[in-house]
GROMACS .gro file of C-alpha atoms in nm:
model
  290
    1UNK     CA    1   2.732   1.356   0.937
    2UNK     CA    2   2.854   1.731   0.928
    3UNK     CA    3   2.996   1.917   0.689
    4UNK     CA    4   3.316   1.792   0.690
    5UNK     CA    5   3.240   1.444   0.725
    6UNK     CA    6   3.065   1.427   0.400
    7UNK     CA    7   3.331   1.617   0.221
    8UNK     CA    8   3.576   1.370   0.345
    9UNK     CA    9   3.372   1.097   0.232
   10UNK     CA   10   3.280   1.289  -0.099
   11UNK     CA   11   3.637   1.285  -0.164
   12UNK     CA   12   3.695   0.930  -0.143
   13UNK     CA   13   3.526   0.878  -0.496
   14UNK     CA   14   3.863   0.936  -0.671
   15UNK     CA   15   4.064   0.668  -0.423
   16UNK     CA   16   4.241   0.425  -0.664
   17UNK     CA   17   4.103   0.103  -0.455
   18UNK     CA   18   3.771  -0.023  -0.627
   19UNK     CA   19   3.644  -0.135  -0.282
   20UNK     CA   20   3.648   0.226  -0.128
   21UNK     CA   21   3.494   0.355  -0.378
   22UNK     CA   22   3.236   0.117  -0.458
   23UNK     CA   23   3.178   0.163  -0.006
   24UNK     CA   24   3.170   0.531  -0.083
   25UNK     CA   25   2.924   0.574  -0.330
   26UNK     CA   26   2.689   0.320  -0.161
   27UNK     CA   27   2.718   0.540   0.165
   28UNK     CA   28   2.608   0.821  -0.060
   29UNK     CA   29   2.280   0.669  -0.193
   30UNK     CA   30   2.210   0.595   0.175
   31UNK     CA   31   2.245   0.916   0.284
   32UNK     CA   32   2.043   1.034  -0.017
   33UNK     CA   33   1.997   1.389  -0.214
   34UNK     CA   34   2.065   1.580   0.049
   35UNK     CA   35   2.432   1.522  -0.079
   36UNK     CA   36   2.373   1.703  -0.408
   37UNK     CA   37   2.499   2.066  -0.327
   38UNK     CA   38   2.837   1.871  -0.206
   39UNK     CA   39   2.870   1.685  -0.504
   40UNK     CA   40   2.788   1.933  -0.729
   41UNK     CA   41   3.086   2.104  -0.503
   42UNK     CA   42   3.301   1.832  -0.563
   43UNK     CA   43   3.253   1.830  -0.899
   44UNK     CA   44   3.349   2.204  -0.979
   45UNK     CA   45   3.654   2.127  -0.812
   46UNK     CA   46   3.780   1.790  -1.006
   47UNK     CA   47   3.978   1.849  -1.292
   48UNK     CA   48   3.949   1.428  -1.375
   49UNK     CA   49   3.605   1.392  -1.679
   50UNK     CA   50   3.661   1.038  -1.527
   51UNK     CA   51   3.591   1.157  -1.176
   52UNK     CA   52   3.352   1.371  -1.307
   53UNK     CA   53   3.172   1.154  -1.519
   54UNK     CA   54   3.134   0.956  -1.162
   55UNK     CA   55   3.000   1.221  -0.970
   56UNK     CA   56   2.715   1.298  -1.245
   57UNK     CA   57   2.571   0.984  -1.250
   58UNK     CA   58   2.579   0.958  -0.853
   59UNK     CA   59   2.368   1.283  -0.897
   60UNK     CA   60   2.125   1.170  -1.105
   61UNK     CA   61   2.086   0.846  -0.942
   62UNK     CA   62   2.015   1.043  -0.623
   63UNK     CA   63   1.720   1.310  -0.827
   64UNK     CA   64   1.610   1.018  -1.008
   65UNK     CA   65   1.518   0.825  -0.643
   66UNK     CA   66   1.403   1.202  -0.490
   67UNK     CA   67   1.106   1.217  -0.810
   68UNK     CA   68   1.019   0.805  -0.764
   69UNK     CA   69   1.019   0.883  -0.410
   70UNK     CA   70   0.742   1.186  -0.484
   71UNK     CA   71   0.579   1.042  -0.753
   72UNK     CA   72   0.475   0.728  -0.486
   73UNK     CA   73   0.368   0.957  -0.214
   74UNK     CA   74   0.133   1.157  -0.457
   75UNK     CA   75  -0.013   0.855  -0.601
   76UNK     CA   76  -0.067   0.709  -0.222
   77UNK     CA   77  -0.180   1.029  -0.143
   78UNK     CA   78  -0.457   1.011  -0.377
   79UNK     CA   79  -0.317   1.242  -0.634
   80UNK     CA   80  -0.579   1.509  -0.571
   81UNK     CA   81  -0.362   1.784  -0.711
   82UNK     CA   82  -0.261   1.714  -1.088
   83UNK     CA   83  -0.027   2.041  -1.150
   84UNK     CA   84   0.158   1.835  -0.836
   85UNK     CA   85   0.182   1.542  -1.005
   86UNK     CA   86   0.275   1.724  -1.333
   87UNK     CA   87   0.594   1.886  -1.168
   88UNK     CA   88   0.693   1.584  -1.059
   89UNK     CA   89   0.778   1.427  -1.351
   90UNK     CA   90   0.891   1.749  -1.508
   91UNK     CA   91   1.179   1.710  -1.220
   92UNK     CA   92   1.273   1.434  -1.413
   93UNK     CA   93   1.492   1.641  -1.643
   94UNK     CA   94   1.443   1.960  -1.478
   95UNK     CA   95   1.519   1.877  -1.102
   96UNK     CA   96   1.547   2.215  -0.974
   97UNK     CA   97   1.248   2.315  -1.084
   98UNK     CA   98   0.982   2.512  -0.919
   99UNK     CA   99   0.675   2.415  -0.867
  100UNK     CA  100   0.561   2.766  -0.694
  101UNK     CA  101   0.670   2.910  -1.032
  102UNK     CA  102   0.451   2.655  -1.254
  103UNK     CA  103   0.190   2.767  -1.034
  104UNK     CA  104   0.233   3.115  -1.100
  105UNK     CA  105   0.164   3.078  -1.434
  106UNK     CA  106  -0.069   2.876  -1.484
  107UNK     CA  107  -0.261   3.118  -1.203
  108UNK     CA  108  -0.138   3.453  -1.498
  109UNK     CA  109  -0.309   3.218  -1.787
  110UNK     CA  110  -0.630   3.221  -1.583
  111UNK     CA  111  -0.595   3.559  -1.514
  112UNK     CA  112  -0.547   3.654  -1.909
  113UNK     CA  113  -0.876   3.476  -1.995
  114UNK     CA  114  -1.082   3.540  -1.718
  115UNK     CA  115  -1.056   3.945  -1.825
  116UNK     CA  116  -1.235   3.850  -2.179
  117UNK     CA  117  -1.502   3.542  -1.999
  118UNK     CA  118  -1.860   3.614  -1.873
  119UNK     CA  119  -2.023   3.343  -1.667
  120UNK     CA  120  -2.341   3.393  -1.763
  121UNK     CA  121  -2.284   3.249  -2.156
  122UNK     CA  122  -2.352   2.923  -2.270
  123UNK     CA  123  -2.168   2.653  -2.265
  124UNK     CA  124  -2.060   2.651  -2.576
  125UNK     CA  125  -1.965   3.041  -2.573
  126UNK     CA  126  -1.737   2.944  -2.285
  127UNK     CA  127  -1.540   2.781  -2.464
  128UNK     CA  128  -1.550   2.951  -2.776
  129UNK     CA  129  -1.362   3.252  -2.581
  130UNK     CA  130  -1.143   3.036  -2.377
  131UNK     CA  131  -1.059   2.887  -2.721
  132UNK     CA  132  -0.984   3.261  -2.839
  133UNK     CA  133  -0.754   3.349  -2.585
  134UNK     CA  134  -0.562   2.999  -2.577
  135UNK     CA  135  -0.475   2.983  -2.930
  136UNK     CA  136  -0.524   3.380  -3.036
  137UNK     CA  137  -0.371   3.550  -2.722
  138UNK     CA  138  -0.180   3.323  -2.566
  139UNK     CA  139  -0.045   3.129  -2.914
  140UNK     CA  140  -0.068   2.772  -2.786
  141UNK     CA  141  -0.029   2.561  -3.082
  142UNK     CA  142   0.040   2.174  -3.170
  143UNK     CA  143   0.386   2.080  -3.116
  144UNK     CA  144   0.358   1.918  -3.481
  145UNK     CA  145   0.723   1.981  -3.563
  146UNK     CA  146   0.878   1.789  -3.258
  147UNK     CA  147   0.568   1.562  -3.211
  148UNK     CA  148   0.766   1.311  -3.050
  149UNK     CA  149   1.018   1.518  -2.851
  150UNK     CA  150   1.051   1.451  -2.446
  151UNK     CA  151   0.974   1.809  -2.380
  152UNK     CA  152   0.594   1.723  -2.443
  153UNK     CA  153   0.568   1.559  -2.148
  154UNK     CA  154   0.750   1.876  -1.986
  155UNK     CA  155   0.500   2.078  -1.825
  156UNK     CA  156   0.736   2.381  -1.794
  157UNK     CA  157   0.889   2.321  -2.137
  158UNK     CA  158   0.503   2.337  -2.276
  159UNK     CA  159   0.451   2.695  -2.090
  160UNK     CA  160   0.727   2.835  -2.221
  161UNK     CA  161   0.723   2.749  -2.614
  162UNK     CA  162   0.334   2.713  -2.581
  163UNK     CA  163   0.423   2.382  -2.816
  164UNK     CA  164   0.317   2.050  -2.725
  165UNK     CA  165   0.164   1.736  -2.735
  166UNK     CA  166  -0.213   1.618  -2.715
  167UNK     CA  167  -0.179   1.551  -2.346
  168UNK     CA  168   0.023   1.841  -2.255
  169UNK     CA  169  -0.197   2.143  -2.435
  170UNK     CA  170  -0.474   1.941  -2.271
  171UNK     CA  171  -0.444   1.936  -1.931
  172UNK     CA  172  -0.294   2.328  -1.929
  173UNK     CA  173  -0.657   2.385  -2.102
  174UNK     CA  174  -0.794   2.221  -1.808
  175UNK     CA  175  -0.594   2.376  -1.524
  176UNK     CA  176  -0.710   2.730  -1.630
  177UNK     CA  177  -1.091   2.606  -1.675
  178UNK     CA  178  -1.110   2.446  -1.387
  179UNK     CA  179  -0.982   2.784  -1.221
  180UNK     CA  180  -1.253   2.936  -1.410
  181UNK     CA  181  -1.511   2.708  -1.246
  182UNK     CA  182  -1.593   2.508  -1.593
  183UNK     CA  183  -1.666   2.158  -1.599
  184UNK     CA  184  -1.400   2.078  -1.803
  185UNK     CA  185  -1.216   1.718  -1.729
  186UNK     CA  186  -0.969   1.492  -1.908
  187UNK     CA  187  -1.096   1.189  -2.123
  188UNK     CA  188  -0.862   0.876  -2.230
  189UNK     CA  189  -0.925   0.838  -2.589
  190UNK     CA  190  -0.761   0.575  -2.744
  191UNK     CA  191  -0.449   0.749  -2.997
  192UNK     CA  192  -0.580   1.076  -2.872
  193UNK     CA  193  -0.646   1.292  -2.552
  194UNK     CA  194  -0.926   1.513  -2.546
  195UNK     CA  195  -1.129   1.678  -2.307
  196UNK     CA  196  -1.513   1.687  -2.192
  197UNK     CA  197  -1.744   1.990  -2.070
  198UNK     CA  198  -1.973   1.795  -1.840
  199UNK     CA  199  -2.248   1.950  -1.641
  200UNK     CA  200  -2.597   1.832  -1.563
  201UNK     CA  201  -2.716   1.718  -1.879
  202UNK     CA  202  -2.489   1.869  -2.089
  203UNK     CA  203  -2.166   1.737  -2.231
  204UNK     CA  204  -1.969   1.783  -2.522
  205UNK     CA  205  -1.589   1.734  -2.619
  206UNK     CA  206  -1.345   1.933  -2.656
  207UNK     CA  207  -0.988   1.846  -2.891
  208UNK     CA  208  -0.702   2.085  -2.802
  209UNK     CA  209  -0.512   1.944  -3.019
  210UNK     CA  210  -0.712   2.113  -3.324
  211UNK     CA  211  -0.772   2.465  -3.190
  212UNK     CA  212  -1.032   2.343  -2.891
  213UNK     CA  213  -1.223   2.182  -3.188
  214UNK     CA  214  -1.608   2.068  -3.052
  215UNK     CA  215  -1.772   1.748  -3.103
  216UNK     CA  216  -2.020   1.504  -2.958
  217UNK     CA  217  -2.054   1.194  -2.838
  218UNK     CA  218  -2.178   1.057  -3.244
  219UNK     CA  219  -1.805   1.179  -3.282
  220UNK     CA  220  -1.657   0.935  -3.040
  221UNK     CA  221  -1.887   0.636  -3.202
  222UNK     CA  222  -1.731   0.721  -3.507
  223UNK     CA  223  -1.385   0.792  -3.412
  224UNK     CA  224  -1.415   0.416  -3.203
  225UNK     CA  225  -1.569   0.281  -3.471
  226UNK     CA  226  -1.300   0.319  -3.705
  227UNK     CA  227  -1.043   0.192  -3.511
  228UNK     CA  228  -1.233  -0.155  -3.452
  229UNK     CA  229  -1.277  -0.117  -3.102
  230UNK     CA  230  -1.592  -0.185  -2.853
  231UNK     CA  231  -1.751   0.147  -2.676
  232UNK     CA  232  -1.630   0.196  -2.294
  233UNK     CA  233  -1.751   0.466  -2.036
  234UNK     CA  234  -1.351   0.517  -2.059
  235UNK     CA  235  -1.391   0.696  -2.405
  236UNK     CA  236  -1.661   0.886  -2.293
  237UNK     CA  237  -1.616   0.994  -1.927
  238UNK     CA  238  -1.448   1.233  -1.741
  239UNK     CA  239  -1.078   1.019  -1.622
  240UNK     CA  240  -0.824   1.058  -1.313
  241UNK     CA  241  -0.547   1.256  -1.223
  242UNK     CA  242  -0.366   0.937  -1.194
  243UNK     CA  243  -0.472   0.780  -1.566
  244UNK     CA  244  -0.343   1.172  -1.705
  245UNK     CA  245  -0.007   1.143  -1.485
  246UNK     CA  246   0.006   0.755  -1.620
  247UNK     CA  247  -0.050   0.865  -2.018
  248UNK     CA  248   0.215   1.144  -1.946
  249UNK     CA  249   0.429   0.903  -1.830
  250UNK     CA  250   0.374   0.603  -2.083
  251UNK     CA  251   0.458   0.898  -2.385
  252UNK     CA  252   0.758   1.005  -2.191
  253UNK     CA  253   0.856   0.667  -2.244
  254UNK     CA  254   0.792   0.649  -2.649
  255UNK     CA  255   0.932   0.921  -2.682
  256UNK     CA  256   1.299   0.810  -2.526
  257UNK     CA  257   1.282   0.478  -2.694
  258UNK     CA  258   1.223   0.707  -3.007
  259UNK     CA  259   1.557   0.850  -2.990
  260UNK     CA  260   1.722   0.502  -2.877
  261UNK     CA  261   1.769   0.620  -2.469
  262UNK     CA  262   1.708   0.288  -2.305
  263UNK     CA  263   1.850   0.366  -1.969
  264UNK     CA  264   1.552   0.678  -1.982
  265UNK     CA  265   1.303   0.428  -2.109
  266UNK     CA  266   1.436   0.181  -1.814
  267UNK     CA  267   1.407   0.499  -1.569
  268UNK     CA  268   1.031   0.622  -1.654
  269UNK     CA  269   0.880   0.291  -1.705
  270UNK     CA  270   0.948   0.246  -1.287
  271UNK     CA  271   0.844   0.576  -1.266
  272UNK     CA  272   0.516   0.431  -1.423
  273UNK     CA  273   0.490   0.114  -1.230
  274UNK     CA  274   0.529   0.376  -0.946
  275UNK     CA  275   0.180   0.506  -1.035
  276UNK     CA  276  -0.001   0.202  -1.091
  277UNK     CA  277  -0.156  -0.027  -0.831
  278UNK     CA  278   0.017  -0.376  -0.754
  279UNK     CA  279  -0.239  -0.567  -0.958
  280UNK     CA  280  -0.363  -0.360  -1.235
  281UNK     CA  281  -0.350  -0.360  -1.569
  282UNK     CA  282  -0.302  -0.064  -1.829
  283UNK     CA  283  -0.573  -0.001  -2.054
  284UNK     CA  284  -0.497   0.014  -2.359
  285UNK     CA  285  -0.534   0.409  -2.417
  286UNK     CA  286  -0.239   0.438  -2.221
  287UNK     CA  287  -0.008   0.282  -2.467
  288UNK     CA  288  -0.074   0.568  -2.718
  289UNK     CA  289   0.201   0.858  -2.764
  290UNK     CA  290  -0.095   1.081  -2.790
   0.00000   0.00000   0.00000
């Protein structure tokens, strides 16, 4: 269709006859988001909040199918990069986001801690100055105020306010290790994300959430002692890019049934089925708002 076509069909959402419209607006989630800018024209121009109120929903019906749509290709496609799969669902809320920019800086967060790192100290001293520069220089901190707000789960919202959730400060930890060439990998605690330093024979853990606090695996016992549960290599081992994108997901969706937004809830849990295979079954660290 050109230009005009789809304006003329645009502007069949306000016809009084049910049928055309409900023809119309079909036609448009056929043809998909490259309708958006026309819509969004469309909308500027109506003076109806009925007609209005139509053409909003139409556009977030059509971003809502763009992220399922690019949340299933990254998850077919192996989800090998994680800030990918990160912007995604950020695009949920955000859907003009970019993810060049998120790129950018987490590339400048690197760049501010690799000045102060030396890769010839121990382990431990690693992180110790990585630690320094996250929570001194850079003033990441635990969202503890808003521990349940939707923004956690907001990559872009977490790089601006430096607030956020277990998950969140996590894996922004990890992305600018990783660039720094540590062994530093995501681990799917039950009721709390941490992180590992694995290497060899060395490992040790690693909570954002309290300042890049370090502990051992006597910690863990502990810790999965206390809530009743049975040891697995889960608690201890590095996970996936899918089980992080899954757990950012699954507290996405606490945190909308939190504030009482079922159509949200309804939206991100088919986001999450999106990410899972056909036959598999969540473990049970993924239905933790942590």
């Amino acid at each position: 269709m050109n230009d005009n076509e789809i304006k003329a069909l645009i502007s069949l959402l306000d016809d009084e006859d049910r049928e055309i419209t409900e023809h119309v607006e079909q036609k448009i989630r056929e043809l998909g988001g490259q309708l958006i800018p026309y819509l969004e024209s469309e909308w500027e121009d109506s003076f109806s909040p009925i007609h209005q109120k139509k053409i909003e929903e139409l556009i977030h019906d059509l971003q809502y199918q763009s992220v399922l749509e690019r949340i299933r290709l990254w998850k077919e496609t192996g989800g090998i990069d994680l800030l990918e799969g990160l912007w995604i669902v950020a695009t949920y809320q955000y859907p003009d986001l970019s993810l060049d920019k998120i790129r950018q800086e987490i590339k400048q967060l690197y760049l501010d801690v690799w000045l102060e790192g030396k890769s010839e100290m121990h382990p431990i001293d690693q992180i110790k100055t990585l630690n320094t520069v996250f929570f001194n220089k850079l003033k990441f901190a635990a969202n503890t105020k808003h521990f349940h707000s939707p923004s956690n789960s907001m990559i872009n919202v977490v790089l601006e306010s430096r607030r956020g959730n277990p998950i969140s400060l996590c894996v922004i930890y990890m992305l600018i290790a990783q660039q720094l060439d540590l062994p530093v990998y995501g681990v799917n605690l039950p009721s709390l994300f941490v992180l590992t330093y694995k290497k060899d024979h060395t490992q040790f853990y690693i909570n954002v959430f309290n300042r890049g606090l370090v502990f051992s695996k006597s910690d863990i016992d502990h810790y999965i002692g206390q809530l009743n549960l049975k040891p697995a290599d889960t608690y201890y081992q590095p996970c996936t890019n899918l089980d992080i994108i899954r757990r950012v997901l699954r507290n996405l969706m606490l945190a909308f049934e939190k504030i009482g937004d079922t159509g949200r809830v309804k939206e991100v849990e088919q986001l999450l089925d999106a990410v899972y295979d056909e036959d598999a079954t969540p473990p049970l660290s993924d239905y933790t708002n942590k």
